[in-house]
XYZ file of C-alpha atoms in Angstrom:
752
model
C 31.954 54.537 39.091
C 30.720 51.217 37.821
C 32.653 48.244 38.975
C 32.502 46.592 35.554
C 32.812 49.720 33.482
C 35.380 52.381 33.107
C 39.018 52.305 32.221
C 40.387 50.505 35.250
C 38.751 47.033 35.104
C 39.903 46.002 31.571
C 43.454 46.997 32.259
C 43.445 45.354 35.685
C 41.998 42.136 34.345
C 44.500 42.128 31.488
C 47.317 42.522 33.940
C 46.080 39.663 36.028
C 45.543 37.414 32.993
C 49.007 38.102 31.529
C 50.673 37.473 34.838
C 48.718 34.216 35.321
C 49.488 33.139 31.793
C 53.197 33.766 32.394
C 53.119 31.470 35.426
C 51.152 28.796 33.544
C 53.566 29.026 30.632
C 56.623 28.631 32.848
C 55.114 25.646 34.690
C 53.441 23.837 31.799
C 56.065 24.285 29.017
C 58.900 23.704 31.396
C 57.518 20.583 33.072
C 56.401 18.395 30.181
C 56.929 14.837 31.283
C 59.687 13.331 29.130
C 59.644 9.874 30.584
C 61.780 7.296 28.828
C 58.526 5.278 28.454
C 55.822 7.566 26.966
C 52.336 7.410 28.380
C 51.087 6.489 24.924
C 52.886 3.120 25.243
C 51.202 2.332 28.559
C 47.808 3.394 27.184
C 48.386 1.077 24.185
C 49.065 -1.885 26.506
C 45.824 -1.060 28.327
C 43.906 -1.118 25.040
C 45.606 -4.393 24.097
C 44.419 -5.984 27.336
C 40.892 -4.600 26.686
C 40.962 -6.174 23.233
C 41.919 -9.515 24.815
C 39.179 -9.212 27.446
C 36.551 -8.453 24.796
C 37.672 -11.344 22.596
C 37.676 -13.815 25.469
C 34.374 -12.643 26.814
C 32.719 -12.810 23.370
C 34.178 -16.341 22.805
C 32.955 -17.723 26.145
C 29.499 -16.128 25.870
C 29.176 -17.406 22.263
C 30.100 -20.911 23.363
C 27.463 -20.983 26.144
C 24.818 -19.478 23.791
C 25.572 -21.940 21.028
C 25.370 -24.917 23.398
C 22.015 -23.761 24.849
C 20.600 -23.010 21.365
C 21.798 -26.355 19.983
C 20.130 -28.198 22.900
C 16.921 -26.188 22.341
C 16.887 -27.147 18.702
C 17.385 -30.830 19.534
C 14.617 -30.626 22.153
C 12.166 -29.151 19.608
C 12.482 -32.225 17.419
C 12.238 -36.016 17.797
C 14.469 -37.777 20.354
C 18.038 -38.326 19.175
C 20.660 -40.718 20.517
C 23.539 -39.166 22.551
C 26.111 -40.253 19.958
C 24.037 -38.598 17.205
C 23.841 -35.413 19.226
C 27.633 -35.226 19.715
C 28.250 -36.150 16.058
C 26.046 -33.285 14.772
C 27.522 -30.872 17.317
C 31.063 -31.862 16.246
C 30.288 -31.368 12.536
C 28.927 -27.906 13.085
C 31.256 -26.543 15.779
C 34.959 -27.164 16.399
C 35.308 -24.824 19.382
C 34.987 -27.244 22.238
C 37.858 -29.291 23.623
C 35.523 -32.049 24.720
C 31.828 -32.864 24.750
C 29.797 -35.446 26.619
C 26.241 -36.518 27.427
C 25.375 -38.011 30.781
C 22.125 -39.216 32.332
C 20.953 -36.855 35.042
C 19.241 -39.498 37.188
C 21.879 -42.331 36.780
C 24.990 -40.149 36.302
C 26.086 -42.611 33.645
C 28.224 -41.414 30.718
C 26.118 -41.966 27.609
C 28.542 -40.532 24.966
C 31.787 -38.500 24.808
C 33.993 -36.827 22.251
C 37.309 -35.137 22.515
C 39.260 -34.847 25.774
C 38.092 -36.535 28.926
C 35.858 -34.382 31.119
C 36.075 -34.470 34.962
C 32.507 -35.654 35.328
C 33.031 -36.476 39.039
C 33.267 -32.668 39.724
C 29.697 -32.185 38.629
C 27.111 -32.212 41.401
C 23.901 -33.398 39.652
C 21.842 -32.583 42.736
C 22.347 -28.858 42.246
C 21.189 -28.817 38.606
C 17.643 -28.125 39.667
C 18.719 -25.061 41.700
C 18.622 -21.541 40.260
C 21.800 -21.076 38.271
C 22.559 -24.759 38.548
C 23.182 -25.017 34.779
C 25.518 -22.045 34.815
C 29.102 -22.646 33.579
C 31.866 -23.219 36.035
C 35.649 -23.358 35.945
C 37.509 -26.549 37.025
C 41.185 -27.410 37.231
C 42.398 -30.519 35.461
C 45.057 -32.877 36.740
C 47.679 -31.340 34.440
C 47.032 -27.923 35.933
C 45.111 -26.463 33.029
C 41.697 -24.786 33.631
C 38.561 -25.556 31.722
C 35.188 -23.879 31.532
C 32.367 -26.429 31.613
C 29.091 -25.409 30.002
C 25.789 -27.300 30.443
C 22.531 -27.672 28.627
C 19.533 -29.969 29.157
C 18.346 -32.477 26.562
C 14.766 -33.258 27.307
C 12.136 -35.103 25.315
C 8.654 -36.139 26.388
C 8.734 -39.681 27.756
C 12.525 -39.818 27.758
C 14.926 -39.491 30.734
C 16.558 -36.111 30.924
C 20.160 -35.876 29.792
C 22.922 -33.322 30.336
C 24.969 -32.022 27.433
C 28.361 -30.893 28.621
C 31.049 -29.025 26.702
C 34.482 -27.898 27.901
C 36.272 -24.766 26.623
C 39.819 -23.682 27.321
C 40.466 -20.156 28.587
C 42.912 -19.420 25.861
C 42.461 -16.379 23.674
C 40.874 -16.844 20.248
C 43.009 -15.274 17.572
C 44.994 -12.772 19.680
C 48.011 -11.562 17.721
C 50.868 -11.273 20.215
C 53.787 -10.424 17.954
C 57.233 -11.651 18.908
C 57.838 -10.364 22.444
C 54.423 -10.124 24.178
C 52.845 -12.377 26.647
C 49.245 -12.575 27.792
C 47.534 -14.301 30.705
C 44.128 -14.926 32.231
C 43.828 -14.427 35.944
C 41.151 -15.577 38.321
C 39.822 -13.411 41.141
C 42.675 -14.384 43.432
C 45.383 -13.323 40.912
C 46.394 -16.887 40.005
C 47.286 -17.390 36.360
C 44.812 -19.925 34.866
C 46.042 -19.580 31.253
C 48.916 -17.888 29.510
C 50.466 -17.526 26.095
C 53.593 -15.943 24.693
C 56.119 -17.081 27.279
C 57.704 -20.452 26.577
C 58.550 -22.936 29.324
C 62.149 -22.738 30.534
C 62.754 -26.282 29.318
C 61.735 -25.260 25.768
C 64.677 -22.796 25.281
C 68.198 -23.768 24.408
C 70.654 -21.417 26.167
C 71.132 -20.452 29.805
C 70.622 -16.806 28.901
C 67.281 -17.528 27.335
C 66.222 -19.628 30.295
C 67.139 -16.760 32.608
C 65.110 -14.364 30.467
C 62.058 -16.653 30.585
C 62.308 -17.036 34.402
C 62.624 -13.292 34.740
C 59.580 -12.762 32.465
C 57.529 -15.316 34.419
C 58.500 -13.628 37.699
C 57.508 -10.230 36.350
C 54.254 -11.603 35.013
C 53.401 -13.052 38.409
C 54.195 -9.703 40.116
C 51.937 -7.916 37.615
C 49.191 -10.554 38.212
C 49.057 -9.795 41.947
C 48.725 -6.079 41.372
C 46.231 -6.434 38.525
C 44.009 -8.821 40.497
C 43.865 -6.346 43.373
C 43.021 -3.419 41.076
C 40.407 -5.469 39.253
C 38.334 -5.621 42.477
C 37.509 -1.918 42.099
C 34.119 -0.741 40.959
C 34.304 0.159 37.220
C 32.973 3.664 37.811
C 35.535 4.309 40.540
C 38.467 2.916 38.681
C 38.548 5.700 36.031
C 38.335 9.409 35.858
C 34.770 10.853 35.723
C 33.552 11.303 32.153
C 36.361 9.194 30.661
C 33.934 6.594 29.256
C 35.514 3.923 27.080
C 35.909 0.358 28.338
C 32.943 -0.604 30.563
C 35.013 -2.727 32.929
C 38.129 -2.106 35.031
C 41.291 -1.553 33.078
C 44.597 0.139 33.444
C 48.371 -0.099 32.894
C 51.358 -1.081 35.000
C 55.178 -0.625 34.721
C 57.823 -3.067 35.948
C 61.522 -3.328 36.348
C 64.189 -2.075 33.931
C 66.617 -4.518 32.426
C 69.311 -3.691 29.834
C 67.548 -0.596 28.468
C 64.091 -2.231 28.464
C 61.236 -1.846 30.854
C 58.299 -4.168 31.348
C 54.921 -2.599 30.571
C 51.564 -4.277 31.154
C 47.895 -3.644 30.649
C 45.062 -5.357 32.493
C 41.304 -5.478 31.896
C 38.401 -7.410 33.409
C 35.891 -9.302 31.370
C 32.941 -6.947 31.107
C 29.732 -6.771 29.129
C 29.423 -4.511 26.158
C 27.259 -1.987 28.073
C 27.937 -0.603 31.590
C 25.806 -2.192 34.272
C 24.996 -5.312 32.265
C 26.301 -8.816 33.008
C 27.005 -11.876 30.939
C 28.042 -15.423 31.720
C 31.663 -14.675 31.038
C 31.704 -11.366 32.975
C 30.418 -13.115 36.045
C 33.412 -15.498 36.250
C 35.661 -12.846 37.786
C 38.425 -13.213 35.174
C 41.026 -10.577 34.299
C 43.208 -10.349 31.226
C 46.856 -9.273 31.653
C 49.142 -8.401 28.700
C 52.894 -7.724 29.133
C 55.651 -6.585 26.836
C 59.212 -5.301 27.219
C 59.660 -1.912 25.692
C 62.951 -0.289 24.780
C 63.388 3.015 26.670
C 64.749 6.161 24.991
C 67.595 7.503 27.194
C 67.711 10.783 25.313
C 64.377 11.967 26.683
C 64.898 14.706 29.245
C 62.830 17.637 30.497
C 64.052 21.124 29.546
C 62.408 24.008 31.469
C 64.431 26.723 29.600
C 61.905 27.262 26.877
C 59.087 27.755 29.399
C 61.066 30.228 31.403
C 62.078 32.185 28.273
C 58.518 32.301 26.995
C 57.232 33.432 30.405
C 59.941 36.076 30.664
C 59.073 37.445 27.213
C 55.407 37.604 28.073
C 56.176 39.475 31.287
C 58.270 42.046 29.312
C 55.646 42.498 26.575
C 52.808 42.588 29.138
C 54.628 45.209 31.234
C 55.140 47.357 28.119
C 51.487 46.946 27.109
C 50.091 47.814 30.524
C 52.472 50.830 30.741
C 51.135 52.120 27.422
C 47.532 51.699 28.471
C 48.156 53.388 31.800
C 50.224 56.259 30.468
C 48.328 57.035 27.311
C 44.748 56.068 28.061
C 43.987 55.771 31.767
C 45.932 58.658 33.255
C 44.929 61.292 30.701
C 41.296 60.194 30.960
C 41.325 60.454 34.816
C 42.992 63.891 34.476
C 40.269 65.008 32.087
C 37.647 63.740 34.534
C 39.146 65.947 37.319
C 39.512 68.967 35.014
C 35.854 68.675 33.867
C 34.713 68.441 37.426
C 36.711 71.548 38.278
C 35.063 73.501 35.523
C 31.609 72.529 36.648
C 32.433 73.879 40.100
C 33.187 77.281 38.434
C 36.934 76.991 39.145
C 38.059 78.765 35.974
C 41.278 80.362 37.181
C 43.732 77.784 35.923
C 43.917 76.684 32.278
C 42.991 73.102 31.519
C 45.875 70.599 31.391
C 45.666 69.221 27.831
C 46.947 65.651 27.212
C 49.483 65.142 24.453
C 47.614 63.047 21.891
C 44.472 61.189 20.880
C 40.881 61.788 21.773
C 41.968 62.889 25.271
C 43.904 65.777 23.688
C 40.876 66.787 21.574
C 38.665 66.796 24.657
C 41.277 68.720 26.662
C 41.489 71.391 23.963
C 37.680 71.583 23.936
C 37.580 71.971 27.670
C 40.073 74.795 27.571
C 38.062 76.558 24.935
C 34.878 76.054 27.003
C 36.673 77.433 30.093
C 37.455 80.655 28.120
C 33.889 80.830 26.909
C 32.694 80.569 30.498
C 35.001 83.563 31.177
C 33.184 85.535 28.519
C 35.130 84.872 25.316
C 33.132 84.123 22.126
C 32.939 80.504 20.926
C 34.846 81.248 17.710
C 38.588 80.695 17.281
C 40.038 83.674 19.059
C 43.664 84.640 19.298
C 44.147 82.327 22.306
C 42.941 79.350 20.300
C 45.343 79.723 17.457
C 48.197 77.546 18.906
C 45.853 74.633 19.381
C 43.388 75.149 16.573
C 44.916 72.515 14.289
C 46.003 70.167 17.073
C 42.831 67.981 17.261
C 42.864 67.401 13.512
C 46.545 66.480 13.537
C 46.121 64.039 16.453
C 42.874 62.520 15.113
C 44.922 59.881 13.261
C 46.897 58.963 16.424
C 43.916 58.123 18.611
C 43.260 55.523 21.250
C 42.287 52.967 18.562
C 45.855 53.198 17.200
C 47.188 52.568 20.707
C 44.980 49.489 21.091
C 46.199 48.279 17.782
C 49.821 48.669 18.956
C 49.007 46.780 22.147
C 47.315 44.025 20.127
C 50.361 43.718 17.867
C 52.660 43.376 20.946
C 50.556 40.624 22.416
C 50.117 38.966 19.010
C 53.955 38.988 18.575
C 54.110 36.694 21.641
C 50.975 34.606 21.094
C 51.032 33.937 17.339
C 54.432 32.139 17.208
C 53.405 29.861 20.098
C 50.078 29.048 18.464
C 51.407 28.588 14.916
C 55.185 28.131 14.746
C 57.112 26.989 17.820
C 57.538 23.464 19.095
C 56.073 21.821 15.977
C 56.517 18.109 16.626
C 55.940 16.497 13.258
C 59.563 16.984 12.180
C 61.213 16.000 15.454
C 58.897 13.525 17.171
C 60.238 10.125 18.141
C 57.374 7.667 17.846
C 58.174 4.466 19.776
C 58.311 1.445 17.568
C 56.116 -0.343 20.071
C 53.223 1.891 19.064
C 53.607 0.807 15.458
C 53.772 -2.808 16.493
C 50.668 -2.451 18.676
C 48.769 -0.788 15.782
C 49.588 -3.773 13.675
C 48.936 -6.492 16.195
C 45.653 -4.897 17.449
C 44.423 -4.531 13.849
C 45.331 -8.199 13.236
C 43.432 -9.229 16.379
C 40.427 -7.222 15.271
C 40.550 -8.841 11.860
C 40.510 -12.247 13.393
C 37.523 -11.296 15.537
C 35.536 -10.111 12.507
C 36.468 -13.269 10.595
C 35.490 -15.518 13.514
C 32.196 -13.688 13.887
C 31.185 -14.430 10.299
C 32.407 -18.065 10.756
C 30.269 -18.365 13.887
C 27.333 -16.884 12.071
C 27.685 -19.440 9.295
C 28.011 -22.233 11.939
C 24.723 -21.046 13.415
C 23.076 -21.253 10.013
C 24.524 -24.738 9.488
C 23.216 -25.889 12.837
C 19.734 -24.566 12.059
C 19.792 -26.138 8.615
C 21.030 -29.480 9.940
C 18.301 -29.726 12.501
C 15.557 -28.700 10.094
C 15.862 -31.619 7.739
C 13.358 -32.567 5.022
C 10.416 -33.270 7.401
C 10.154 -29.753 8.868
C 7.007 -27.838 8.050
C 6.959 -24.146 7.071
C 5.461 -23.223 10.417
C 8.186 -25.078 12.291
C 10.874 -23.519 10.130
C 9.472 -20.080 10.895
C 9.502 -20.787 14.604
C 13.112 -21.966 14.457
C 14.164 -18.963 12.444
C 12.419 -16.511 14.800
C 14.047 -18.188 17.819
C 17.494 -17.966 16.209
C 16.939 -14.361 15.195
C 16.005 -13.473 18.776
C 19.051 -15.213 20.272
C 21.513 -13.789 17.750
C 21.221 -10.043 16.988
C 23.810 -10.419 14.235
C 21.155 -11.091 11.644
C 18.702 -8.639 10.179
C 16.729 -11.385 8.500
C 16.626 -15.162 8.264
C 14.802 -17.176 5.620
C 14.758 -20.511 3.827
C 15.388 -20.208 0.109
C 14.657 -22.987 -2.413
C 16.732 -23.518 -5.628
C 14.251 -21.481 -7.646
C 14.564 -18.428 -5.441
C 11.232 -18.896 -3.626
C 11.160 -18.122 0.079
C 9.701 -20.999 2.065
C 9.895 -19.327 5.518
C 11.311 -16.180 6.922
C 11.799 -14.084 10.069
C 13.022 -10.531 10.547
C 13.209 -7.801 7.923
C 12.339 -8.086 4.291
C 14.915 -10.309 2.414
C 17.159 -8.483 0.020
C 18.304 -11.554 -1.947
C 18.094 -11.051 -5.716
C 14.640 -12.011 -6.905
C 14.368 -15.321 -8.702
C 17.879 -16.477 -7.855
C 18.643 -19.517 -5.723
C 21.229 -19.842 -2.986
C 24.703 -18.700 -3.845
C 27.711 -20.998 -4.126
C 29.785 -19.179 -1.527
C 29.026 -19.822 2.184
C 29.393 -16.119 3.062
C 29.186 -13.518 0.300
C 28.400 -9.903 -0.538
C 25.146 -9.650 -2.491
C 25.703 -6.172 -3.942
C 28.523 -3.959 -5.115
C 26.820 -0.602 -4.943
C 24.158 1.207 -2.995
C 23.863 2.834 0.419
C 24.444 -0.293 2.456
C 26.326 -3.549 1.871
C 24.234 -6.719 1.981
C 26.220 -9.571 3.510
C 24.588 -13.010 3.477
C 25.507 -16.506 4.629
C 24.156 -19.775 3.144
C 23.776 -23.213 4.746
C 22.208 -26.020 2.763
C 19.238 -27.818 4.356
C 19.793 -31.591 4.201
C 17.157 -33.484 2.246
C 15.544 -30.449 0.576
C 17.263 -30.632 -2.861
C 19.333 -27.482 -2.810
C 17.276 -25.346 -0.397
C 19.313 -23.335 2.023
C 18.944 -21.272 5.184
C 20.036 -17.712 4.381
C 21.062 -15.200 7.007
C 21.543 -11.520 6.166
C 24.016 -9.899 8.583
C 23.349 -6.483 10.018
C 25.878 -3.912 8.937
C 25.642 -2.438 12.438
C 26.835 -5.828 13.730
C 29.960 -5.476 11.641
C 30.530 -1.859 12.470
C 29.971 -2.536 16.196
C 32.897 -4.940 16.254
C 35.192 -2.246 14.824
C 34.743 0.211 17.693
C 38.108 -0.050 19.345
C 39.608 2.916 21.266
C 43.150 3.799 20.442
C 43.138 2.496 16.878
C 41.819 5.680 15.145
C 39.697 5.190 12.048
C 39.015 1.598 11.031
C 37.651 0.263 7.783
C 36.822 -3.113 6.345
C 37.561 -3.219 2.615
C 36.867 -5.899 0.060
C 39.332 -7.343 -2.465
C 38.938 -4.220 -4.627
C 39.635 -1.943 -1.660
C 36.069 -0.657 -1.421
C 34.836 0.137 1.997
C 32.337 -2.294 3.494
C 32.284 -1.247 7.145
C 33.828 1.224 9.561
C 33.860 2.521 13.085
C 33.055 6.099 11.999
C 31.069 7.639 9.220
C 31.916 6.302 5.830
C 30.296 5.919 2.363
C 29.665 2.271 1.362
C 31.729 1.015 -1.564
C 33.833 4.168 -1.669
C 37.638 4.143 -1.905
C 40.108 4.601 0.870
C 40.961 8.253 1.565
C 44.578 7.987 0.367
C 46.753 6.059 -2.080
C 49.212 5.114 0.609
C 46.500 3.175 2.443
C 45.727 1.395 -0.810
C 49.334 0.470 -1.085
C 49.425 -0.739 2.490
C 46.350 -3.002 1.887
C 47.970 -4.351 -1.301
C 51.204 -5.034 0.517
C 49.532 -6.847 3.416
C 47.797 -9.208 0.975
C 51.074 -10.297 -0.584
C 51.662 -13.848 0.494
C 54.752 -14.430 2.629
C 55.138 -18.225 2.974
C 51.667 -19.716 3.100
C 49.494 -16.785 4.238
C 49.379 -12.995 3.911
C 50.803 -11.114 6.865
C 49.563 -7.961 8.589
C 51.514 -4.835 7.962
C 52.167 -1.727 10.034
C 53.890 1.523 8.973
C 54.637 4.972 10.243
C 54.137 7.650 7.591
C 55.940 11.003 7.714
C 54.868 13.422 5.000
C 52.977 16.606 4.384
C 49.883 15.254 6.055
C 51.701 14.808 9.356
C 52.905 11.697 11.178
C 50.440 8.844 10.935
C 50.357 5.274 12.120
C 48.586 2.815 9.893
C 48.115 -0.952 9.744
C 46.299 -3.470 7.588
C 45.491 -7.167 8.187
C 43.768 -9.470 5.705
C 41.394 -12.321 6.609
C 43.522 -15.406 7.401
C 43.119 -18.427 9.551
C 40.506 -20.485 7.687
C 36.811 -20.787 7.814
C 34.170 -19.810 5.353
C 34.755 -16.074 5.864
C 38.278 -16.454 4.596
C 36.959 -16.549 1.026
C 35.599 -13.046 1.281
C 39.144 -11.678 0.738
C 38.473 -8.756 3.024
C 41.046 -6.666 4.875
C 40.788 -4.540 7.949
C 42.774 -1.328 7.781
C 43.251 1.261 10.552
C 45.089 4.623 10.790
C 45.405 7.432 13.247
C 47.472 10.601 13.541
C 50.370 10.410 15.968
C 49.443 13.871 17.204
C 46.580 12.316 19.097
C 48.838 10.103 21.143
C 50.352 10.952 24.582
C 53.910 11.454 23.250
C 56.061 14.093 24.961
C 56.785 16.063 21.783
C 53.131 16.354 20.974
C 52.232 17.133 24.592
C 54.729 20.052 24.441
C 53.257 21.207 21.090
C 49.700 21.027 22.515
C 50.679 23.028 25.558
C 52.545 25.612 23.402
C 49.552 26.030 21.148
C 47.328 26.330 24.242
C 49.504 28.980 25.725
C 49.383 30.957 22.437
C 45.647 30.629 22.239
C 45.176 31.753 25.820
C 47.322 34.779 25.053
C 45.217 35.620 21.966
C 42.038 35.089 23.977
C 43.170 37.343 26.828
C 44.263 40.078 24.424
C 41.084 39.886 22.347
C 38.806 39.853 25.371
C 40.421 42.676 27.357
C 41.310 44.939 24.407
C 37.896 44.363 22.941
C 36.321 45.153 26.296
C 38.344 48.311 26.459
C 37.432 49.306 22.947
C 33.671 48.824 23.509
C 33.436 50.394 26.928
C 35.962 53.204 26.658
C 37.349 53.908 23.170
C 34.162 54.128 21.170
C 32.357 56.385 23.765
C 35.570 58.444 24.059
C 35.701 59.089 20.364
C 32.035 60.076 20.251
C 32.635 62.308 23.313
C 35.551 64.035 21.526
C 33.265 64.926 18.637
C 30.569 66.215 20.992
C 33.060 68.253 22.994
C 34.437 69.923 19.815
C 30.923 70.667 18.628
C 30.082 72.217 21.992
C 33.233 74.296 21.930
C 32.377 75.413 18.377
C 29.046 76.850 19.619
C 26.611 73.955 19.459
C 24.306 74.621 22.459
C 21.290 72.598 21.375
C 22.621 69.060 21.441
C 22.048 67.466 24.853
C 24.851 65.236 25.971
C 23.698 61.922 27.599
C 26.230 59.609 29.338
C 26.174 55.980 28.101
C 27.874 54.387 31.118
C 28.522 55.339 34.687
C 32.273 55.571 34.305
C 34.936 58.145 33.600
C 33.703 58.917 30.124
C 30.139 59.187 31.428
C 31.315 61.542 34.141
C 33.076 63.806 31.640
C 29.895 63.723 29.500
C 27.782 64.852 32.447
C 30.283 67.668 33.187
C 30.075 68.839 29.593
C 26.294 68.825 29.833
C 26.542 71.060 32.978
C 28.917 73.318 31.113
C 26.511 73.486 28.180
C 23.721 74.503 30.499
C 25.914 77.126 32.154
C 26.749 78.562 28.742
C 23.047 78.728 27.917
C 22.332 80.556 31.140
C 25.236 82.876 30.414
C 23.788 83.598 26.950
C 20.363 84.312 28.389
C 21.797 86.684 30.921
C 23.858 88.446 28.194
C 20.767 88.810 26.051
C 18.861 90.321 28.933
C 21.567 92.917 29.563
C 21.669 93.881 25.852
C 17.841 94.251 25.531
C 16.478 97.209 27.583
C 12.892 95.945 27.396
C 13.843 92.695 28.997
C 16.032 94.470 31.489
C 13.149 96.839 32.401
C 10.759 93.967 33.017
C 13.282 92.485 35.381
């Protein structure tokens, strides 16, 4: 018999699968982790730290790039005094805490603005070495840390000067909420900058001071662990194939106190692409975010449901296997033995006929063939009368009916698990911290987008300021091409005069309306329809009577900033709630997918006090449980006038919450049951049932006197063996007919 064919393998495999599924069901459904602090909360803290790391890395890299580009623009023109350099830099950028210009040879301070810089910590002798102009961190006398960035000012015939700018390591625009703290760690785990936790002297009561001290102690404990974990290789710090954040990131849990537990996320400063490196990512900094989360004391694990489901499957599986063994396998094996007996000419005993189905029809046919081999005619004789109508009566109760009954039994167990039981939408407890994180992360993302457009306009202003009225078209083109190469946020840069004529350009073809001069808004949307939004920034060129440098922003630049794991779908909408950008596929200038998101955007733009406030909400309705948040542009700058809002939403079912984990495992168990039933019963139907039905028809035809049709076995199994036996019986009956004809014909008998 074939190892893969026949009646035994499908039934055996089905038995093994059902037994395995019962074990999996008991273990998986009975051991769902119902921690008082769901995994989704820890994952959210990890994503929060990743957002902070991305924001800090982008801010530091942008500062270094802007300083170098500003120095390059000064170097391409006529010599400028140090005070003029710092004045122009100060008018364009307000990001640096302090700026200074010193002579490289003399070390003399030539000009300074803002806070005093520790110039004695700069070794001018190393500036000529490779990487000598790279930024470095220094510690001030007051304990704060600064990042010093350097750029050379060099003109022909003039002594070289060093442009210095200091940046703080504080986070730009991170929304912390009310109870979160965030810190920047160096490679040793020392906190170089923090926000969110007040100093003990700044609080009023002893209880508050004790809470602050406890929070600082917990933050320091987290810092030691996070700094150690940050030393891992990014590829070894995560599961294979997990993707996501290109650096090292993770989550930590701390001590419990009065029903709350400290949860933290950490993330290293990493480049946007794995394997790459930037100035900020080479500093060895790590971002640590911490928050106290209220635990749910009602969360407990209940293994009873898993045990009951496994027990029910064992009972149903036992009944199914018993039916298949008793009604299909045993009768078929008995027929195989009976057919073999007839081929060996053992015709003394009557054929044992099964009770029902195709096996009964074949058994009746074998009994009729046995009698024919004994010399009875193939017609319905007196001995055939009791069974003559039996095959027709049992034709309706065949093996297919039995398979259908087995399928219904297994479906009765699998379908409720896959479709009905453990539905979480009505009972799930979504931690409030997840709603808060959705709101705060959306607000942080909004601030990053707003700052990116403000930085883009500052770049345009810097270029326009340094062009002046004496710049030729060729020089303007060179400056635009250099700026376009250094800043991939632009798709095209050009200089536009008041009459709409383009004086110089770089990049793609301008899409500014033909014949129109520069717009009045510093950053604006040029169109309100079409396949792609056209976002442009304007910066007036001094001394050119209304001419302006125009930069058209790439939509991919906007959409790239919106790719944030753990926030779901993200859209940027304008004041009329039309979609401008998104992290997934969207249609430009189309409406938001639901009215409730429109209402959320409208509510977030309602002014509370001086500015609109971000909003977060948890929806429970027919569409399932959904977290959503919206945050309008606030905080100043030219991009604030756009009136845009960032809105994000995601289904709670995608979060690692115990109720949804139990639902997913329940559905998985049901689907596995359906798959096992479909695979094994389908296998049985194809390999056994269909050939058996065909064999029953052939056996009845043979018993009715059809001696011409040759019976070929399809498979080398029990059905095939019975088919071969019937073929041998057919050949024996033919020989018997020939011998009978020879006896009846004297001429033939005489020749013999």
